[in-house]
mmCIF file of C-alpha atoms and ligand atoms in Angstrom:
data_model
loop_
_atom_site.group_PDB
_atom_site.id
_atom_site.type_symbol
_atom_site.label_atom_id
_atom_site.label_comp_id
_atom_site.label_asym_id
_atom_site.label_seq_id
_atom_site.Cartn_x
_atom_site.Cartn_y
_atom_site.Cartn_z
ATOM 1 C CA MET A 1 1.350 -9.491 17.855
ATOM 2 C CA ALA A 2 1.991 -13.007 16.659
ATOM 3 C CA SER A 3 -0.108 -15.924 17.792
ATOM 4 C CA LEU A 4 1.784 -17.792 20.498
ATOM 5 C CA LEU A 5 0.011 -21.061 19.770
ATOM 6 C CA LYS A 6 2.629 -21.900 17.168
ATOM 7 C CA SER A 7 6.377 -22.063 17.454
ATOM 8 C CA PRO A 8 8.429 -19.280 15.796
ATOM 9 C CA GLU A 9 9.768 -21.795 13.246
ATOM 10 C CA GLU A 10 6.270 -22.281 11.830
ATOM 11 C CA PHE A 11 5.875 -18.739 10.510
ATOM 12 C CA SER A 12 6.832 -18.083 6.894
ATOM 13 C CA LEU A 13 5.102 -14.768 6.126
ATOM 14 C CA VAL A 14 5.401 -11.399 7.886
ATOM 15 C CA VAL A 15 3.107 -8.434 7.241
ATOM 16 C CA ILE A 16 4.768 -5.174 8.292
ATOM 17 C CA CYS A 17 2.464 -2.183 8.784
ATOM 18 C CA PRO A 18 4.016 1.240 9.496
ATOM 19 C CA LEU A 19 1.078 2.303 11.717
ATOM 20 C CA GLU A 20 -0.960 0.489 14.333
ATOM 21 C CA VAL A 21 -4.282 1.333 12.610
ATOM 22 C CA GLU A 22 -2.977 -0.446 9.515
ATOM 23 C CA ALA A 23 -1.885 -3.500 11.521
ATOM 24 C CA LEU A 24 -5.326 -3.630 13.172
ATOM 25 C CA ALA A 25 -6.985 -3.549 9.722
ATOM 26 C CA VAL A 26 -4.872 -6.550 8.657
ATOM 27 C CA ILE A 27 -5.595 -8.439 11.893
ATOM 28 C CA ALA A 28 -9.335 -7.749 11.440
ATOM 29 C CA GLN A 29 -9.144 -9.480 8.042
ATOM 30 C CA LEU A 30 -7.128 -12.408 9.380
ATOM 31 C CA ASP A 31 -9.670 -12.858 12.175
ATOM 32 C CA GLN A 32 -12.442 -13.252 9.580
ATOM 33 C CA ASP A 33 -10.951 -16.177 7.782
ATOM 34 C CA LYS A 34 -10.303 -19.625 9.196
ATOM 35 C CA GLU A 35 -8.278 -20.408 6.025
ATOM 36 C CA PHE A 36 -5.571 -18.264 7.501
ATOM 37 C CA GLY A 37 -5.080 -20.929 10.148
ATOM 38 C CA GLU A 38 -3.221 -22.733 7.372
ATOM 39 C CA HIS A 39 -1.040 -19.724 6.673
ATOM 40 C CA SER A 40 1.228 -18.787 9.568
ATOM 41 C CA ILE A 41 1.479 -15.009 9.509
ATOM 42 C CA VAL A 42 3.280 -12.551 11.774
ATOM 43 C CA VAL A 43 1.751 -9.048 11.813
ATOM 44 C CA THR A 44 3.874 -6.255 13.204
ATOM 45 C CA SER A 45 3.840 -2.443 13.210
ATOM 46 C CA LEU A 46 6.615 0.103 13.652
ATOM 47 C CA PRO A 47 7.155 1.922 16.977
ATOM 48 C CA PRO A 48 4.880 5.021 17.237
ATOM 49 C CA GLY A 49 6.382 8.044 15.476
ATOM 50 C CA ARG A 50 9.208 5.973 13.963
ATOM 51 C CA GLN A 51 8.177 5.677 10.329
ATOM 52 C CA GLY A 52 10.761 5.648 7.567
ATOM 53 C CA HIS A 53 13.282 3.505 5.715
ATOM 54 C CA SER A 54 15.564 2.642 8.616
ATOM 55 C CA SER A 55 12.741 1.840 11.078
ATOM 56 C CA ALA A 56 11.166 -0.489 8.521
ATOM 57 C CA ALA A 57 14.496 -2.243 7.896
ATOM 58 C CA VAL A 58 15.125 -2.610 11.656
ATOM 59 C CA ALA A 59 11.609 -4.036 12.190
ATOM 60 C CA ALA A 60 12.227 -6.580 9.428
ATOM 61 C CA GLN A 61 15.642 -7.541 10.848
ATOM 62 C CA GLN A 62 14.237 -7.963 14.360
ATOM 63 C CA THR A 63 11.293 -10.014 13.128
ATOM 64 C CA VAL A 64 13.553 -12.262 11.063
ATOM 65 C CA ALA A 65 15.748 -12.779 14.147
ATOM 66 C CA LYS A 66 12.698 -13.923 16.165
ATOM 67 C CA PHE A 67 11.116 -16.005 13.389
ATOM 68 C CA PRO A 68 13.979 -17.793 11.628
ATOM 69 C CA ARG A 69 11.893 -19.491 8.905
ATOM 70 C CA LEU A 70 10.339 -16.343 7.431
ATOM 71 C CA THR A 71 10.480 -16.349 3.639
ATOM 72 C CA CYS A 72 8.252 -13.463 2.597
ATOM 73 C CA VAL A 73 7.631 -9.840 3.636
ATOM 74 C CA LEU A 74 4.498 -7.869 2.767
ATOM 75 C CA LEU A 75 4.490 -4.143 3.515
ATOM 76 C CA VAL A 76 0.891 -3.029 4.004
ATOM 77 C CA GLY A 77 -0.233 0.517 4.803
ATOM 78 C CA ILE A 78 -1.255 3.859 3.333
ATOM 79 C CA ALA A 79 0.443 6.181 0.832
ATOM 80 C CA GLY A 80 0.001 9.388 -1.145
ATOM 81 C CA GLY A 81 -1.435 8.702 -4.604
ATOM 82 C CA VAL A 82 -0.229 10.199 -7.889
ATOM 83 C CA PRO A 83 -3.219 10.382 -10.267
ATOM 84 C CA SER A 84 -2.496 10.917 -13.964
ATOM 85 C CA ASP A 85 -4.304 10.740 -17.307
ATOM 86 C CA LYS A 86 -3.235 7.115 -17.497
ATOM 87 C CA ASN A 87 -3.936 6.142 -13.878
ATOM 88 C CA ASP A 88 -7.269 7.256 -12.439
ATOM 89 C CA ILE A 89 -6.170 6.956 -8.829
ATOM 90 C CA ARG A 90 -8.740 7.942 -6.186
ATOM 91 C CA LEU A 91 -8.720 8.062 -2.393
ATOM 92 C CA GLY A 92 -9.277 4.551 -1.055
ATOM 93 C CA ASP A 93 -7.714 2.858 -4.114
ATOM 94 C CA VAL A 94 -4.898 0.365 -3.599
ATOM 95 C CA VAL A 95 -1.473 0.476 -5.253
ATOM 96 C CA VAL A 96 0.570 -2.739 -5.524
ATOM 97 C CA SER A 97 4.305 -2.713 -6.341
ATOM 98 C CA PHE A 98 4.875 -4.504 -9.620
ATOM 99 C CA PRO A 99 7.910 -4.631 -11.918
ATOM 100 C CA CYS A 100 7.685 -2.224 -14.841
ATOM 101 C CA GLY A 101 10.400 -1.528 -17.385
ATOM 102 C CA LYS A 102 13.783 -1.529 -15.702
ATOM 103 C CA TYR A 103 12.265 -1.078 -12.244
ATOM 104 C CA GLY A 104 11.468 -3.899 -9.820
ATOM 105 C CA GLY A 105 8.400 -2.154 -8.332
ATOM 106 C CA VAL A 106 9.970 0.386 -5.936
ATOM 107 C CA VAL A 107 12.331 3.316 -6.572
ATOM 108 C CA GLN A 108 14.177 5.204 -3.866
ATOM 109 C CA TYR A 109 14.705 8.961 -3.826
ATOM 110 C CA ASP A 110 15.848 11.457 -1.205
ATOM 111 C CA PHE A 111 15.198 15.172 -0.846
ATOM 112 C CA GLY A 112 17.997 17.401 0.368
ATOM 113 C CA LYS A 113 17.572 19.741 3.349
ATOM 114 C CA ASP A 114 16.189 22.581 1.226
ATOM 115 C CA GLU A 115 13.572 20.196 -0.260
ATOM 116 C CA GLN A 116 14.406 21.551 -3.709
ATOM 117 C CA GLN A 117 17.145 19.122 -4.666
ATOM 118 C CA PHE A 118 16.244 15.514 -4.905
ATOM 119 C CA GLU A 119 18.467 12.574 -5.511
ATOM 120 C CA HIS A 120 17.386 9.461 -7.331
ATOM 121 C CA ASN A 121 18.953 6.643 -5.361
ATOM 122 C CA GLY A 122 18.271 3.944 -7.844
ATOM 123 C CA HIS A 123 15.864 1.108 -7.821
ATOM 124 C CA THR A 124 15.806 -1.559 -5.195
ATOM 125 C CA ASN A 125 15.240 -5.296 -5.000
ATOM 126 C CA SER A 126 12.240 -6.487 -6.947
ATOM 127 C CA VAL A 127 8.950 -7.989 -5.851
ATOM 128 C CA PRO A 128 9.739 -11.676 -5.113
ATOM 129 C CA GLN A 129 9.660 -13.469 -8.483
ATOM 130 C CA GLN A 130 7.800 -16.441 -6.976
ATOM 131 C CA LEU A 131 4.831 -14.187 -6.119
ATOM 132 C CA LEU A 132 4.369 -12.497 -9.490
ATOM 133 C CA VAL A 133 2.293 -15.338 -10.890
ATOM 134 C CA TYR A 134 -0.187 -15.011 -7.994
ATOM 135 C CA LEU A 135 -0.404 -11.245 -8.391
ATOM 136 C CA ARG A 136 -1.184 -11.805 -12.067
ATOM 137 C CA ALA A 137 -3.833 -14.391 -11.130
ATOM 138 C CA VAL A 138 -5.575 -11.925 -8.791
ATOM 139 C CA GLN A 139 -5.338 -9.200 -11.448
ATOM 140 C CA ILE A 140 -6.871 -11.442 -14.116
ATOM 141 C CA ASN A 141 -9.671 -12.537 -11.768
ATOM 142 C CA HIS A 142 -10.574 -8.894 -11.195
ATOM 143 C CA ARG A 143 -10.644 -8.154 -14.925
ATOM 144 C CA ARG A 144 -12.894 -11.126 -15.555
ATOM 145 C CA SER A 145 -15.279 -10.596 -12.662
ATOM 146 C CA HIS A 146 -17.564 -8.059 -14.361
ATOM 147 C CA HIS A 147 -20.639 -9.539 -12.740
ATOM 148 C CA ASN A 148 -19.150 -10.841 -9.510
ATOM 149 C CA LYS A 149 -17.717 -8.444 -6.999
ATOM 150 C CA PRO A 150 -13.978 -9.011 -6.464
ATOM 151 C CA LYS A 151 -13.193 -10.587 -3.119
ATOM 152 C CA TYR A 152 -11.380 -7.544 -1.742
ATOM 153 C CA LEU A 153 -14.514 -5.443 -2.256
ATOM 154 C CA LYS A 154 -16.627 -8.039 -0.467
ATOM 155 C CA TYR A 155 -14.146 -8.043 2.425
ATOM 156 C CA LEU A 156 -14.188 -4.232 2.496
ATOM 157 C CA ASP A 157 -18.000 -4.044 2.362
ATOM 158 C CA ASP A 158 -18.170 -6.560 5.188
ATOM 159 C CA GLN A 159 -16.146 -4.247 7.468
ATOM 160 C CA ILE A 160 -18.393 -1.307 6.503
ATOM 161 C CA SER A 161 -21.612 -3.256 7.108
ATOM 162 C CA LYS A 162 -20.336 -4.324 10.540
ATOM 163 C CA GLY A 163 -19.826 -0.651 11.373
ATOM 164 C CA LEU A 164 -16.066 -1.107 11.871
ATOM 165 C CA ILE A 165 -15.312 1.671 9.373
ATOM 166 C CA ARG A 166 -17.423 4.256 7.592
ATOM 167 C CA LYS A 167 -17.534 4.736 3.860
ATOM 168 C CA PRO A 168 -16.314 8.321 3.371
ATOM 169 C CA ASP A 169 -18.390 10.780 1.362
ATOM 170 C CA VAL A 170 -16.972 10.661 -2.201
ATOM 171 C CA ASP A 171 -17.572 14.430 -2.494
ATOM 172 C CA THR A 172 -14.690 14.897 -0.043
ATOM 173 C CA ASP A 173 -12.308 13.186 -2.502
ATOM 174 C CA ARG A 174 -10.992 16.352 -4.136
ATOM 175 C CA LEU A 175 -8.009 16.480 -6.443
ATOM 176 C CA PHE A 176 -6.571 19.993 -6.783
ATOM 177 C CA PRO A 177 -4.023 21.035 -9.428
ATOM 178 C CA ALA A 178 -0.383 20.896 -8.304
ATOM 179 C CA SER A 179 -0.188 24.703 -8.503
ATOM 180 C CA TYR A 180 -3.103 25.265 -6.069
ATOM 181 C CA ALA A 181 -1.858 24.977 -2.483
ATOM 182 C CA HIS A 182 -3.955 24.186 0.589
ATOM 183 C CA GLN A 183 -5.567 27.332 1.990
ATOM 184 C CA GLY A 184 -5.038 26.381 5.632
ATOM 185 C CA GLY A 185 -6.993 24.617 8.360
ATOM 186 C CA PRO A 186 -7.473 20.977 9.315
ATOM 187 C CA ASP A 187 -9.388 20.132 6.117
ATOM 188 C CA CYS A 188 -10.168 21.649 2.713
ATOM 189 C CA THR A 189 -13.318 23.606 3.693
ATOM 190 C CA THR A 190 -11.527 26.901 3.001
ATOM 191 C CA CYS A 191 -10.018 25.653 -0.295
ATOM 192 C CA ASP A 192 -11.750 26.794 -3.488
ATOM 193 C CA GLU A 193 -13.907 23.859 -4.577
ATOM 194 C CA THR A 194 -14.078 25.183 -8.143
ATOM 195 C CA GLN A 195 -10.322 24.578 -8.454
ATOM 196 C CA ALA A 196 -10.798 20.836 -7.917
ATOM 197 C CA GLN A 197 -10.615 18.653 -11.017
ATOM 198 C CA ARG A 198 -13.917 17.306 -12.296
ATOM 199 C CA ARG A 199 -13.847 13.528 -12.303
ATOM 200 C CA GLU A 200 -16.485 10.991 -13.122
ATOM 201 C CA ALA A 201 -18.096 9.597 -9.989
ATOM 202 C CA ARG A 202 -16.773 6.185 -8.983
ATOM 203 C CA GLU A 203 -18.172 3.946 -6.250
ATOM 204 C CA ASP A 204 -15.613 1.252 -5.507
ATOM 205 C CA PRO A 205 -11.856 1.392 -4.903
ATOM 206 C CA ARG A 206 -9.656 -0.029 -7.652
ATOM 207 C CA ILE A 207 -6.289 -1.804 -7.628
ATOM 208 C CA HIS A 208 -3.340 -0.306 -9.547
ATOM 209 C CA TYR A 209 -0.135 -2.257 -10.266
ATOM 210 C CA GLY A 210 3.181 -0.519 -10.907
ATOM 211 C CA LEU A 211 5.879 1.705 -9.508
ATOM 212 C CA ILE A 212 5.979 3.047 -5.937
ATOM 213 C CA ALA A 213 8.428 5.830 -5.012
ATOM 214 C CA SER A 214 9.894 5.580 -1.526
ATOM 215 C CA GLY A 215 11.446 8.699 -0.010
ATOM 216 C CA ASN A 216 13.025 10.009 3.163
ATOM 217 C CA ARG A 217 10.211 12.413 4.062
ATOM 218 C CA VAL A 218 6.446 12.771 3.737
ATOM 219 C CA MET A 219 5.480 14.081 0.311
ATOM 220 C CA LYS A 220 3.171 17.019 1.053
ATOM 221 C CA ASN A 221 3.788 19.213 -1.946
ATOM 222 C CA ALA A 222 2.419 18.251 -5.342
ATOM 223 C CA GLU A 223 4.962 20.335 -7.271
ATOM 224 C CA MET A 224 7.792 18.687 -5.300
ATOM 225 C CA GLY A 225 6.254 15.296 -6.007
ATOM 226 C CA ASP A 226 6.281 16.002 -9.726
ATOM 227 C CA LYS A 227 10.090 15.869 -9.755
ATOM 228 C CA PRO A 228 10.697 12.220 -8.782
ATOM 229 C CA ASN A 229 7.679 11.221 -10.856
ATOM 230 C CA LYS A 230 8.958 12.993 -13.989
ATOM 231 C CA ALA A 231 12.448 11.584 -13.383
ATOM 232 C CA HIS A 232 10.918 8.115 -13.686
ATOM 233 C CA GLY A 233 8.966 8.794 -16.848
ATOM 234 C CA GLY A 234 5.710 9.802 -15.105
ATOM 235 C CA ILE A 235 4.875 6.234 -14.056
ATOM 236 C CA VAL A 236 5.004 6.641 -10.266
ATOM 237 C CA LEU A 237 1.663 5.614 -8.723
ATOM 238 C CA ALA A 238 2.286 6.494 -5.084
ATOM 239 C CA TYR A 239 4.713 7.972 -2.564
ATOM 240 C CA GLU A 240 5.544 6.404 0.757
ATOM 241 C CA MET A 241 8.446 6.186 3.233
ATOM 242 C CA GLU A 242 9.241 2.590 4.145
ATOM 243 C CA ALA A 243 9.427 0.340 1.074
ATOM 244 C CA ALA A 244 12.982 1.188 0.010
ATOM 245 C CA GLY A 245 14.324 0.427 3.508
ATOM 246 C CA LEU A 246 12.701 -3.000 3.422
ATOM 247 C CA MET A 247 13.511 -3.710 -0.215
ATOM 248 C CA ASN A 248 17.187 -3.038 0.377
ATOM 249 C CA PHE A 249 17.044 -5.677 3.129
ATOM 250 C CA THR A 250 15.046 -8.312 1.253
ATOM 251 C CA PRO A 251 12.681 -8.498 -1.743
ATOM 252 C CA CYS A 252 9.134 -7.745 -0.614
ATOM 253 C CA LEU A 253 5.660 -6.972 -1.886
ATOM 254 C CA VAL A 254 4.322 -3.484 -1.152
ATOM 255 C CA ILE A 255 0.573 -2.910 -0.925
ATOM 256 C CA ARG A 256 -0.500 0.675 -0.240
ATOM 257 C CA GLY A 257 -3.923 2.302 0.169
ATOM 258 C CA ILE A 258 -4.306 5.868 -1.049
ATOM 259 C CA SER A 259 -5.301 8.234 1.780
ATOM 260 C CA ASP A 260 -4.194 11.530 0.171
ATOM 261 C CA TYR A 261 -2.666 12.845 -3.038
ATOM 262 C CA ALA A 262 0.865 13.528 -1.751
ATOM 263 C CA ASP A 263 0.060 17.253 -1.785
ATOM 264 C CA SER A 264 -0.612 19.971 0.796
ATOM 265 C CA HIS A 265 -4.390 19.347 0.921
ATOM 266 C CA LYS A 266 -6.069 17.453 3.746
ATOM 267 C CA PRO A 267 -8.915 14.991 3.234
ATOM 268 C CA PRO A 268 -11.260 15.377 6.226
ATOM 269 C CA GLY A 269 -10.708 13.506 9.480
ATOM 270 C CA ASP A 270 -9.375 9.964 9.624
ATOM 271 C CA GLU A 271 -12.079 8.413 7.463
ATOM 272 C CA TRP A 272 -10.062 8.090 4.266
ATOM 273 C CA HIS A 273 -7.087 6.739 6.197
ATOM 274 C CA ALA A 274 -9.231 4.043 7.847
ATOM 275 C CA HIS A 275 -10.966 3.243 4.565
ATOM 276 C CA ALA A 276 -7.683 3.039 2.623
ATOM 277 C CA ALA A 277 -6.084 0.883 5.346
ATOM 278 C CA THR A 278 -9.067 -1.496 5.279
ATOM 279 C CA ALA A 279 -9.178 -1.700 1.461
ATOM 280 C CA THR A 280 -5.449 -2.472 1.513
ATOM 281 C CA ALA A 281 -5.833 -5.155 4.169
ATOM 282 C CA ALA A 282 -8.741 -6.645 2.183
ATOM 283 C CA TYR A 283 -6.577 -6.833 -0.946
ATOM 284 C CA ALA A 284 -3.687 -8.338 1.066
ATOM 285 C CA ARG A 285 -6.096 -11.012 2.339
ATOM 286 C CA GLU A 286 -7.315 -11.830 -1.169
ATOM 287 C CA PHE A 287 -3.716 -12.079 -2.377
ATOM 288 C CA ILE A 288 -2.549 -14.276 0.514
ATOM 289 C CA GLU A 289 -5.544 -16.570 0.008
ATOM 290 C CA LYS A 290 -4.433 -17.026 -3.603
ATOM 291 C CA VAL A 291 -0.963 -18.258 -2.629
ATOM 292 C CA PRO A 292 -0.786 -21.931 -1.592
ATOM 293 C CA VAL A 293 0.485 -22.382 1.989
ATOM 294 C CA GLU A 294 3.374 -24.563 0.829
ATOM 295 C CA LYS A 295 4.508 -21.829 -1.580
ATOM 296 C CA PHE A 296 5.545 -19.433 1.179
ATOM 297 C CA ALA A 297 7.242 -22.285 3.050
ATOM 298 C CA SER A 298 9.180 -23.316 -0.070
ATOM 299 C CA MET A 299 10.632 -19.857 -0.768
ATOM 300 C CA PRO A 300 14.229 -19.159 0.353
ATOM 301 C CA ASN A 301 14.692 -18.239 4.032
ATOM 302 C CA ILE A 302 15.294 -14.500 4.507
ATOM 303 C CA ALA A 303 17.631 -15.207 7.444
ATOM 304 C CA ASP A 304 19.911 -17.248 5.191
ATOM 305 C CA GLN A 305 20.211 -14.462 2.620
ATOM 306 C CA SER A 306 20.615 -11.343 4.725
HETATM 307 ZN ZN1 ZN B 1 -6.953 22.017 0.782
#
């Protein structure tokens, strides 16, 4: 999906999206901004039905082989959120991997066949050190912009106003306790609404920085998800399935939109997925815009290190 107007040696940044819908959300953002002509970005997705650590690592290896001057990998897609008293994570929010404590931003875990035993496989490479200053700059801008809408929200609103995605009904963002399982069916219409936690209404998606847990299977059971989270001091913000595979290959930045709560419940239709993918792509755009073009080019070549 790379532009063929440039030679492969001119590309320094690759955005890897596990799913096509996520890649399309990123491309839609790139298409909006002529500034990106300065940045040379490869966008790629994984083969259909081939999500997971090894597929992500293979995609990165193949892309690096085709584009020998790549210096930076962004992993952009959706994930299951882990709300807590400390982190008010909602559907559509964005989680960004960021070093915290002894962790570099991503931890790997694996569940055994019976799904009861899980193994903490240690933490992985960190977010590239050279990018941390730009992440901080975006974070500080958001904290200061009380009166001005952050750029990622403007980019998201733009996609909604063009009718490219719909803003999902916030009433369908229901967080059930870990002990209350999904009652069956394609959505939560048969689940007991009174079980859902009461949360203050919130209009716009927020960005959360911290630890992402990357596992070998989809986290669809909140009680199961509690285990890796507790093992890491309760600071896991989201669960996904690709970051550890990539991080073990090369340091990368992981940006994930929350499309469910890593439990058995099912937010209705594809609306939250599309919304989360677009919010994530909008944040990725804001971040990339913050990084000077020459910065990516000056970072060490991935091909030389792997
Ligand atoms: Zn449900």
